[in-house]
Coordinates of C-alpha atoms in Angstrom, one line a residue:
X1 CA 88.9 55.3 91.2
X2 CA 90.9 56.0 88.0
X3 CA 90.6 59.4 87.8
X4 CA 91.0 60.0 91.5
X5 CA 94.3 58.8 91.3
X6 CA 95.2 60.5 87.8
X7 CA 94.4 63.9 89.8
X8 CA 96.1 62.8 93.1
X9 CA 99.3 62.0 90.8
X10 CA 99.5 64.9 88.7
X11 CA 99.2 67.2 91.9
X12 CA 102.1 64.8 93.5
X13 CA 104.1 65.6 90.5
X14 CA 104.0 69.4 91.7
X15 CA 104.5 68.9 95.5
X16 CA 107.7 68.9 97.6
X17 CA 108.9 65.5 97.8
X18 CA 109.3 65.7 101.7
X19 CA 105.7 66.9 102.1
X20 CA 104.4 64.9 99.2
X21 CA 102.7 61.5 100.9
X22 CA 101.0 63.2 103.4
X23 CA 99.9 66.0 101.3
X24 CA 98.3 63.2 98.8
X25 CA 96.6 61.5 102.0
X26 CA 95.1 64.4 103.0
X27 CA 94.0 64.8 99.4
X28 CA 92.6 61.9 98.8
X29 CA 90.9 61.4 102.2
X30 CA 89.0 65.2 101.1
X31 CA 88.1 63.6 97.8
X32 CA 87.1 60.3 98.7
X33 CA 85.0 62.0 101.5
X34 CA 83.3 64.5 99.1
X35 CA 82.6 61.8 96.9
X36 CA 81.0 59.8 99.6
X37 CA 78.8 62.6 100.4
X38 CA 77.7 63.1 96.9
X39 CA 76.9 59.3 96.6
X40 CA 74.8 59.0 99.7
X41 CA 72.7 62.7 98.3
X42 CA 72.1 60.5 94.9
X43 CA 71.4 57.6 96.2
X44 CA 74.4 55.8 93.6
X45 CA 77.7 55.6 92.8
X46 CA 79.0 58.6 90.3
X47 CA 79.1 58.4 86.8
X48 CA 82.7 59.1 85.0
X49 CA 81.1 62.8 84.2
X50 CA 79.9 63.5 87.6
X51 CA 83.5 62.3 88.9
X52 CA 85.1 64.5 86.4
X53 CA 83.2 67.5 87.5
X54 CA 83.8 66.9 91.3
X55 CA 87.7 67.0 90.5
X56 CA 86.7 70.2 87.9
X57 CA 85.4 72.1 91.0
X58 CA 88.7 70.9 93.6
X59 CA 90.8 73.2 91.2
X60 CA 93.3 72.1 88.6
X61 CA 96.3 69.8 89.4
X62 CA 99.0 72.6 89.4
X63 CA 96.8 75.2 91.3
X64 CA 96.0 72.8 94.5
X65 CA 99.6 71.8 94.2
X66 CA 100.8 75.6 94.4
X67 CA 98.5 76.0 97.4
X68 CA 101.1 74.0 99.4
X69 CA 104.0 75.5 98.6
X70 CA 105.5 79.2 100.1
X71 CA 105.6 81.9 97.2
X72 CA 105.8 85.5 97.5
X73 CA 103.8 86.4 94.2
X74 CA 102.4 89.2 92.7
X75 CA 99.7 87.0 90.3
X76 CA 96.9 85.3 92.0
X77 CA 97.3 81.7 93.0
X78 CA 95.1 80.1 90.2
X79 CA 97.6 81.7 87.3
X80 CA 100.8 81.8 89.4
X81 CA 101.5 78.6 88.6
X82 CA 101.3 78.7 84.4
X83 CA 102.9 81.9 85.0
X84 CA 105.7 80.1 86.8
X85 CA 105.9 77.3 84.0
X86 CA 105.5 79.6 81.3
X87 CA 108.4 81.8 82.5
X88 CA 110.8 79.2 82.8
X89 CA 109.8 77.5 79.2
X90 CA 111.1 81.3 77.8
X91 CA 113.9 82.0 79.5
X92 CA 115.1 78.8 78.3
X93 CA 114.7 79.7 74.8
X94 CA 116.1 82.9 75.5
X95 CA 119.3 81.1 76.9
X96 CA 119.4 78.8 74.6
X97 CA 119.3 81.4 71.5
X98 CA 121.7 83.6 73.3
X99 CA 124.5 80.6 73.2
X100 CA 123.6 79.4 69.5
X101 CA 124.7 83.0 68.7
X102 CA 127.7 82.8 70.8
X103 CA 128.7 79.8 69.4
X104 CA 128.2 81.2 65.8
X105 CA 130.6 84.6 66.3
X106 CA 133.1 81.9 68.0
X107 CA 132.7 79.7 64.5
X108 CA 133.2 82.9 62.8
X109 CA 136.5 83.6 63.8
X110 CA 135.4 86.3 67.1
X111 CA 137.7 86.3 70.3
X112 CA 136.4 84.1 72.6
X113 CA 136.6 87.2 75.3
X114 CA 134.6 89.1 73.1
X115 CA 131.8 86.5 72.1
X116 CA 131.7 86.0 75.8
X117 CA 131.5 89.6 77.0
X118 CA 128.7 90.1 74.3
X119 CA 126.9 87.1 75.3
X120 CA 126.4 88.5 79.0
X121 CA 125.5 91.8 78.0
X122 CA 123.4 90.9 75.0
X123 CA 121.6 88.0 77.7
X124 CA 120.8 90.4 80.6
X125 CA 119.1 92.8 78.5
X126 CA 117.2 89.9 76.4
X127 CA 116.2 88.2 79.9
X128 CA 115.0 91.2 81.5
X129 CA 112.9 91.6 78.3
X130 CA 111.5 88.5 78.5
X131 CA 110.6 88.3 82.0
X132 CA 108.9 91.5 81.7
X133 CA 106.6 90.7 78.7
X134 CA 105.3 87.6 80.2
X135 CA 104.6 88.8 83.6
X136 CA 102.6 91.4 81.9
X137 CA 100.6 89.2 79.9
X138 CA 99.8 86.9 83.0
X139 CA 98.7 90.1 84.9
X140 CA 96.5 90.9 82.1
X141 CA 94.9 87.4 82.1
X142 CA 94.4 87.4 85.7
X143 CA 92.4 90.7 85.5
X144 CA 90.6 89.8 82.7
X145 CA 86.7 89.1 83.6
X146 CA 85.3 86.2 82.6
X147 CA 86.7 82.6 82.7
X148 CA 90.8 82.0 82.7
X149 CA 92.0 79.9 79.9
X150 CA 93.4 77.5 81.9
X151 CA 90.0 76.0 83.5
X152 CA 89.6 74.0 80.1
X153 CA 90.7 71.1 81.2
X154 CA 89.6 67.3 81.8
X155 CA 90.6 65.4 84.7
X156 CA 90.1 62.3 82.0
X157 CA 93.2 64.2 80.1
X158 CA 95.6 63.5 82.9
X159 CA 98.6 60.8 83.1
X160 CA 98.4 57.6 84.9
X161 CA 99.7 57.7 88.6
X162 CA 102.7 55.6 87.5
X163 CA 104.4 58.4 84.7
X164 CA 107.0 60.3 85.5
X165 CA 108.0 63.6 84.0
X166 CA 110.7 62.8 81.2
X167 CA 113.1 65.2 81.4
X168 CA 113.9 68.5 83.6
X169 CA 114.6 72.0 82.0
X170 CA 118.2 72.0 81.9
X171 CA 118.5 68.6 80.4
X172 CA 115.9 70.0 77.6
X173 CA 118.3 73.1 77.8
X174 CA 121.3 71.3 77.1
X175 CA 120.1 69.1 74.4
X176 CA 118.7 72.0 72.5
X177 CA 121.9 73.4 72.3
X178 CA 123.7 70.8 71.0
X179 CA 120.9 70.2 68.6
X180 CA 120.9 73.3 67.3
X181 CA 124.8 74.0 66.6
X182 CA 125.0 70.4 65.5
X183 CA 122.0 71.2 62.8
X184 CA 124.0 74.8 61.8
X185 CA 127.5 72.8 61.3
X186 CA 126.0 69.8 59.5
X187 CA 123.5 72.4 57.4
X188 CA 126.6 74.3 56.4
X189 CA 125.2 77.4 58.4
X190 CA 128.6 77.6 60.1
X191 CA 131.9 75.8 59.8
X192 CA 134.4 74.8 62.4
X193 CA 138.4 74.8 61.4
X194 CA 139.6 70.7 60.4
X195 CA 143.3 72.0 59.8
X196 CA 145.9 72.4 62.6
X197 CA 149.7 72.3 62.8
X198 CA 151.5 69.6 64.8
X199 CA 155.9 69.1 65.2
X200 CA 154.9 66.9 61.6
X201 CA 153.6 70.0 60.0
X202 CA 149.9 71.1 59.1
X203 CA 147.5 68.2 59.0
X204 CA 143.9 68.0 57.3
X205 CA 141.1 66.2 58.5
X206 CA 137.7 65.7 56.2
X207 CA 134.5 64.2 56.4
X208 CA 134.7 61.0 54.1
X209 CA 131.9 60.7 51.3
X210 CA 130.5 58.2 52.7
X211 CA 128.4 61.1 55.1
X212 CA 127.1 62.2 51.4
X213 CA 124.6 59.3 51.3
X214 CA 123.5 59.8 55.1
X215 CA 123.0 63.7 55.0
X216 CA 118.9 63.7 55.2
X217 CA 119.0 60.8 57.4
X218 CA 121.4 62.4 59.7
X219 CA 119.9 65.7 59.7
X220 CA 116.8 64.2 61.0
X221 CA 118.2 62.9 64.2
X222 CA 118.4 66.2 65.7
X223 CA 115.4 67.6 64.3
X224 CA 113.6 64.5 65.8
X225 CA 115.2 65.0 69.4
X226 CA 114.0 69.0 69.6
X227 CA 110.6 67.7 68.2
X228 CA 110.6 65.4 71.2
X229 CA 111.8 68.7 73.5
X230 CA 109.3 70.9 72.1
X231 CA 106.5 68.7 72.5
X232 CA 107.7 67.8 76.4
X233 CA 108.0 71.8 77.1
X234 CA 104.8 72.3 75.6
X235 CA 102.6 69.8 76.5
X236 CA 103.9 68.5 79.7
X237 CA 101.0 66.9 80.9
X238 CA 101.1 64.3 77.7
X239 CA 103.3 61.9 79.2
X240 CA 102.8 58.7 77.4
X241 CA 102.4 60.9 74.1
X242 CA 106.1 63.0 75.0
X243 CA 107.7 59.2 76.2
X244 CA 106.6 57.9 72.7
X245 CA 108.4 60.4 70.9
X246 CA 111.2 59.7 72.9
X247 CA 111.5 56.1 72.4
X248 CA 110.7 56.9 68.8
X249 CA 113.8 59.4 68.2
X250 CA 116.2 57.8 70.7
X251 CA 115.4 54.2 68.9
X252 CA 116.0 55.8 65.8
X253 CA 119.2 57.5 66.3
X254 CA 120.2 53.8 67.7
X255 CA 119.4 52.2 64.6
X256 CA 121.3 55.2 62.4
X257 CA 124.1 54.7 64.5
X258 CA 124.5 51.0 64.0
X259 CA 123.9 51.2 60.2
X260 CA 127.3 54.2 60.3
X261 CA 129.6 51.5 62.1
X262 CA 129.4 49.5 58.7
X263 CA 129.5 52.4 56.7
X264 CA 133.3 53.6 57.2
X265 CA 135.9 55.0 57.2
X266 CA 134.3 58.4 58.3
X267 CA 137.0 60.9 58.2
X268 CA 139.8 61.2 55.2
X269 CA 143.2 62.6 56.9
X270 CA 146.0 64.4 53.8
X271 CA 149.2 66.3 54.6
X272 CA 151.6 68.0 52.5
X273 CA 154.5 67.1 54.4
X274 CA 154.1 63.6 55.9
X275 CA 154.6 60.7 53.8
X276 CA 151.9 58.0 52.9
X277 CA 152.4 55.9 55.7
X278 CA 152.2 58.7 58.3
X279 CA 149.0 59.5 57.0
X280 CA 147.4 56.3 56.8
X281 CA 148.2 55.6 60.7
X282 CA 147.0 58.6 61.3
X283 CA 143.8 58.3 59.2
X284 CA 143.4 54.6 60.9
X285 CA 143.2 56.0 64.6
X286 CA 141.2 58.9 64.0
X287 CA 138.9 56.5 61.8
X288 CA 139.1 53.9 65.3
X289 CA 137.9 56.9 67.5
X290 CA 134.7 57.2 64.7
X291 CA 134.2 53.7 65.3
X292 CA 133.9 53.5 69.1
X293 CA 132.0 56.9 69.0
X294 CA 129.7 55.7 66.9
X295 CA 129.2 52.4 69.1
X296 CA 129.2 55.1 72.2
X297 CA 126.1 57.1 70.4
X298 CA 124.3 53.8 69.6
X299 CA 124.6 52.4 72.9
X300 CA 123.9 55.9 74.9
X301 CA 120.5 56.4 72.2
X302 CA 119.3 52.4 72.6
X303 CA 119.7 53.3 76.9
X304 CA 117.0 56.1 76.4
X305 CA 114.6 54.4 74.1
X306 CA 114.3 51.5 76.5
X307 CA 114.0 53.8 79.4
X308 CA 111.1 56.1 77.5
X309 CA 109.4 52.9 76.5
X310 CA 109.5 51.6 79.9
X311 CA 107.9 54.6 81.2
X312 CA 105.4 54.1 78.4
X313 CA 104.6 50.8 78.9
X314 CA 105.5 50.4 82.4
X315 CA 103.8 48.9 85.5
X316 CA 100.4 49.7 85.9
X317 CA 100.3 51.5 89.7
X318 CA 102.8 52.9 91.5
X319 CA 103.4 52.7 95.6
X320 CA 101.7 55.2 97.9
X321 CA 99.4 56.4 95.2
X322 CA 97.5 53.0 94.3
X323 CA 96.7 51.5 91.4
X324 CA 93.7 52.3 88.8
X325 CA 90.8 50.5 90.1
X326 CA 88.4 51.2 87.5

């Protein structure tokens, strides 16, 4: 059954990959059991609602999948695992904040050992922080009387077996990052040096105008890749909905990219002390590098969209979890 297997999945996704087939078996021998037992007290197959509210009463995905695993914890097993998820999602925005500062003071002229030194003290204290507020707030939601927040939830909400989660934290880490000090250089927020002195003397290196008439379209390629991260980190369970914006901003970086590689030259090199010709060979490589860059980006960007809209509209079933039979 469909949902069967959208449940089995999603509590696959969670499991230790040495101990995930037969954990699944297990699983969905249980399951298929219970449902055979309901079905023979009715008198009929179940309904879509009545499967739904079987796999309601088993316990959410994440929670039977926690169940499995060794933890020493400190919150009950039904919220350890948002607590778990939710931790992580923080104390990557706390790392990531911490470096977009660093990298800021370093923009700004600090010493590298300084911007450093500040950037370990000023991240301990803001982790420790961070860890301890929302391990307090889970503890208060798993004292709290009444129902937990996270038993709203539909088994019909859950991915197809055959989705695989996107991206890992780090790689989300990472390309925050580089959003982010990308979006403060190219915003004007903070400026890196385009001047340095060789045995020919001080050269200068600009952006050509031709950037001038790409600025908004530009801008939006990294806005569009951290509303793709956001929406992953915060609704990881929308898989075909988080690989759709991924196609969507990866295709359309792609297609920015190709439109550039018509658009040069890119950079505009001057010098005080070399002569024309100096500077025009000069301009011509550094314009060369642009090019293949460029290609590099486009190539790189059109690689991801195919590979998020294969995961969209991929195969229908995957191995060892079977496919959708209703």
């Amino acid at each position: 059954m469909e949902l069967v297997e959208r449940y089995l999945a999603a509590i696959a996704r969670e499991l230790p990959e040495a101990q995930r087939a037969d954990i699944t078996a297990e699983l969905r021998d249980l399951l298929l059991s219970q449902i055979e037992e309901k079905e023979g007290e009715l008198g009929r197959p179940l309904g879509r609602d009545e499967t739904e509210g079987l796999l309601k009463a088993f316990g959410h995905p994440l929670a039977v999948a926690f169940r499995y695993r060794r933890y020493q914890r400190l919150i009950g097993p039904e919220v350890f695992p948002f607590y778990l998820r939710a931790l992580k999602v923080f104390l990557m925005l706390g790392v990531t904040l911490h470096v977009i500062v660093m990298a800021v003071r370093l923009a700004r002229g600090v010493d590298p050992a300084r911007a450093v030194i500040g950037l370990v003290d000023q991240l301990f204290v803001g982790l420790v922080w961070i860890v301890g507020a929302v391990t307090l707030v889970f503890v208060l939601i798993d004292h709290a009387p009444g129902a937990k927040p996270f038993d709203r939830w539909r088994p019909r909400d859950l991915p197809p077996p055959y989705l695989k989660r996107s991206k890992g934290l780090f790689d989300i880490l990472f390309d925050t990052v580089v959003d982010i000090v990308f979006i403060a250089w190219w915003t004007g927020a903070v400026s890196f040096p385009y001047a340095w002195t060789g045995a020919a003397g001080p050269l200068e290196v600009a952006l050509a105008p031709v950037w001038d008439r790409f600025y908004w379209p530009v801008l939006a390629v990294p806005l569009a890749s951290l509303a793709a991260n956001l929406l992953v980190v915060v609704r990881p369970g929308w898989t075909r909905i988080t690989a759709g914006a991924e196609a969507a901003a990866a295709a359309y970086a792609a297609l920015l990219a190709i439109v550039l590689l018509g658009a040069g030259p890119w950079v505009t090199v001057d010098s005080e002390t070399l002569g024309t010709a100096a500077v025009a060979w000069r301009s011509a490589v550094l314009n060369t590098v642009m090019f293949w860059l460029l290609a590099g980006i486009g190539v790189v960007h059109a690689l991801e969209a195919a590979w998020a809209a294969r995961r969209l509209f991929g195969p229908q079933g995957r191995p060892g979890l079977g496919a959708p039979a209703l």
